[in-house]
């Protein structure tokens, strides 16, 4: 099918480049947020009725609570973006493969009979330019469904990771 639709490789590469650009933006955002933190000296617990004493050179890196929330939002956005990019690539590849499978030109197969049932002009255009049609659908009419599906996928993966970490810490 790649020989019949070489544009699929180009679209896949372009989607990968777009995903890399978005992930780079997320990483830079996270780096700038972490850079707002500061090192503070560690203090020993104060003795009863006494003052806290500085430890012997120890320190800790502290990030403000508001920045921690922003870091969590950036991480969730990166996970969602990754899931969305994957779903768009699968959607485009699946539609192109379906057009290739069901719309052969020989006219003698069951697939051709199904294709002849889809003889209206919109389906004819999909048979002529399946990659373009798939990208238009993925980034057009089906984009909301792909976004929702990737949000659910990201949330489920995050919940599974939290559950796995909770189980391993017990």
Coordinates of C-alpha atoms in Angstrom, one line a residue:
X1 CA 0.0 0.0 0.0
X2 CA 2.9 2.4 0.5
X3 CA 3.8 2.1 -3.2
X4 CA 0.2 3.0 -4.0
X5 CA 0.1 5.9 -1.4
X6 CA 3.7 7.3 -0.9
X7 CA 2.1 10.5 0.6
X8 CA 1.4 8.4 3.8
X9 CA 5.1 8.5 4.6
X10 CA 5.3 12.2 4.1
X11 CA 2.2 12.9 6.3
X12 CA 3.6 10.6 9.0
X13 CA 6.9 12.4 9.0
X14 CA 5.2 15.8 9.1
X15 CA 3.0 14.7 12.0
X16 CA 6.2 13.5 13.8
X17 CA 7.9 16.8 13.3
X18 CA 4.8 18.7 14.6
X19 CA 4.7 16.4 17.6
X20 CA 8.5 17.0 18.3
X21 CA 7.9 20.8 18.1
X22 CA 5.1 20.5 20.6
X23 CA 7.0 18.3 23.0
X24 CA 10.0 20.6 22.7
X25 CA 7.7 23.5 23.7
X26 CA 6.5 21.5 26.7
X27 CA 10.0 20.6 27.8
X28 CA 11.1 24.3 27.5
X29 CA 8.1 25.4 29.5
X30 CA 8.9 22.8 32.2
X31 CA 12.6 23.9 32.3
X32 CA 11.6 27.6 32.7
X33 CA 9.2 26.7 35.5
X34 CA 11.8 24.6 37.3
X35 CA 14.3 27.4 36.9
X36 CA 12.1 29.6 39.1
X37 CA 12.9 27.3 42.1
X38 CA 15.7 28.1 44.5
X39 CA 18.1 26.4 46.9
X40 CA 17.4 26.9 50.6
X41 CA 19.6 25.7 53.4
X42 CA 18.4 22.8 55.4
X43 CA 17.6 23.4 59.0
X44 CA 17.8 21.0 61.9
X45 CA 14.7 20.5 63.8
X46 CA 14.7 23.1 66.7
X47 CA 15.4 21.7 70.1
X48 CA 12.6 22.1 72.6
X49 CA 12.2 25.8 73.1
X50 CA 15.2 26.7 71.0
X51 CA 15.8 28.1 67.5
X52 CA 16.4 26.2 64.3
X53 CA 20.1 25.8 63.5
X54 CA 21.5 25.6 60.0
X55 CA 22.9 22.3 59.0
X56 CA 26.5 21.8 58.0
X57 CA 26.2 23.0 54.3
X58 CA 23.1 20.9 53.3
X59 CA 20.5 22.5 51.1
X60 CA 17.3 21.6 49.2
X61 CA 15.8 22.7 46.0
X62 CA 12.4 24.2 46.6
X63 CA 9.7 24.9 44.0
X64 CA 6.8 27.1 45.0
X65 CA 3.4 25.3 45.2
X66 CA 1.9 27.4 42.4
X67 CA 4.8 26.5 40.1
X68 CA 4.3 22.8 41.1
X69 CA 0.7 23.1 39.8
X70 CA 1.9 24.6 36.6
X71 CA 4.4 21.8 36.2
X72 CA 1.6 19.3 36.6
X73 CA -0.5 21.1 33.9
X74 CA 2.5 21.1 31.5
X75 CA 3.1 17.3 32.2
X76 CA -0.6 16.6 31.6
X77 CA -0.6 18.6 28.4
X78 CA 2.5 16.8 27.2
X79 CA 0.9 13.4 27.8
X80 CA -2.3 14.5 26.0
X81 CA -0.4 15.9 23.1
X82 CA 1.6 12.7 22.7
X83 CA -1.6 10.6 22.8
X84 CA -3.3 12.9 20.3
X85 CA -0.4 12.7 17.9
X86 CA -0.4 9.0 18.1
X87 CA -4.2 8.8 17.5
X88 CA -4.0 11.1 14.5
X89 CA -1.3 9.0 13.0
X90 CA -3.3 5.8 13.5
X91 CA -6.5 7.4 12.2
X92 CA -4.8 8.6 9.0
X93 CA -3.0 5.3 8.4
X94 CA -6.2 3.3 9.1
X95 CA -8.3 5.2 6.7
X96 CA -5.7 5.0 3.9
X97 CA -5.4 1.2 4.5
X98 CA -9.2 0.9 4.5
X99 CA -9.5 2.8 1.2
X100 CA -6.7 0.7 -0.3
X101 CA -8.3 -2.6 0.9
X102 CA -12.0 -1.8 0.0
X103 CA -11.4 0.1 -3.2
X104 CA -9.3 -2.0 -5.5
X105 CA -9.7 -1.3 -9.2
X106 CA -10.1 -4.9 -10.5
X107 CA -13.9 -4.9 -10.1
X108 CA -14.0 -8.6 -9.5
X109 CA -13.6 -8.8 -5.7
X110 CA -15.9 -8.4 -2.7
X111 CA -14.0 -5.2 -1.9
X112 CA -14.8 -3.8 -5.3
X113 CA -18.5 -4.6 -4.7
X114 CA -18.4 -2.7 -1.5
X115 CA -16.6 0.2 -3.2
X116 CA -19.2 0.3 -6.0
X117 CA -21.8 0.7 -3.2
X118 CA -19.9 3.8 -2.2
X119 CA -20.0 5.4 -5.7
X120 CA -21.1 8.9 -4.7
X121 CA -18.6 11.8 -5.5
X122 CA -17.3 12.1 -1.9
X123 CA -16.3 8.5 -1.9
X124 CA -14.8 8.8 -5.4
X125 CA -12.6 11.7 -4.1
X126 CA -11.5 9.5 -1.1
X127 CA -10.5 6.8 -3.5
X128 CA -8.5 9.2 -5.6
X129 CA -6.7 11.0 -2.7
X130 CA -7.0 8.9 0.4
X131 CA -4.1 10.5 2.3
X132 CA -5.5 14.0 1.8
X133 CA -9.0 12.9 2.7
X134 CA -7.7 11.1 5.8
X135 CA -5.7 14.2 7.0
X136 CA -8.7 16.5 6.3
X137 CA -11.0 14.2 8.3
X138 CA -8.5 13.8 11.1
X139 CA -7.8 17.5 11.5
X140 CA -11.4 18.5 10.6
X141 CA -14.6 16.7 11.4
X142 CA -13.0 14.0 13.6
X143 CA -10.6 16.2 15.5
X144 CA -12.8 16.6 18.5
X145 CA -13.3 12.9 18.8
X146 CA -9.6 12.3 18.6
X147 CA -9.0 15.0 21.2
X148 CA -11.5 13.4 23.6
X149 CA -10.2 10.0 23.0
X150 CA -6.6 11.1 23.7
X151 CA -7.7 12.9 26.8
X152 CA -9.4 9.7 28.1
X153 CA -6.3 7.7 27.1
X154 CA -4.0 10.1 28.9
X155 CA -6.1 10.1 32.0
X156 CA -6.3 6.3 32.1
X157 CA -2.6 6.0 31.7
X158 CA -1.9 8.5 34.4
X159 CA -4.3 6.7 36.8
X160 CA -2.6 3.4 36.0
X161 CA 0.8 4.9 36.7
X162 CA -0.4 6.3 40.0
X163 CA -1.9 3.0 41.0
X164 CA 1.2 1.1 40.0
X165 CA 3.4 3.5 42.1
X166 CA 1.0 3.3 45.0
X167 CA 1.1 -0.5 44.9
X168 CA 4.9 -0.6 44.7
X169 CA 5.4 1.8 47.6
X170 CA 3.3 -0.4 50.0

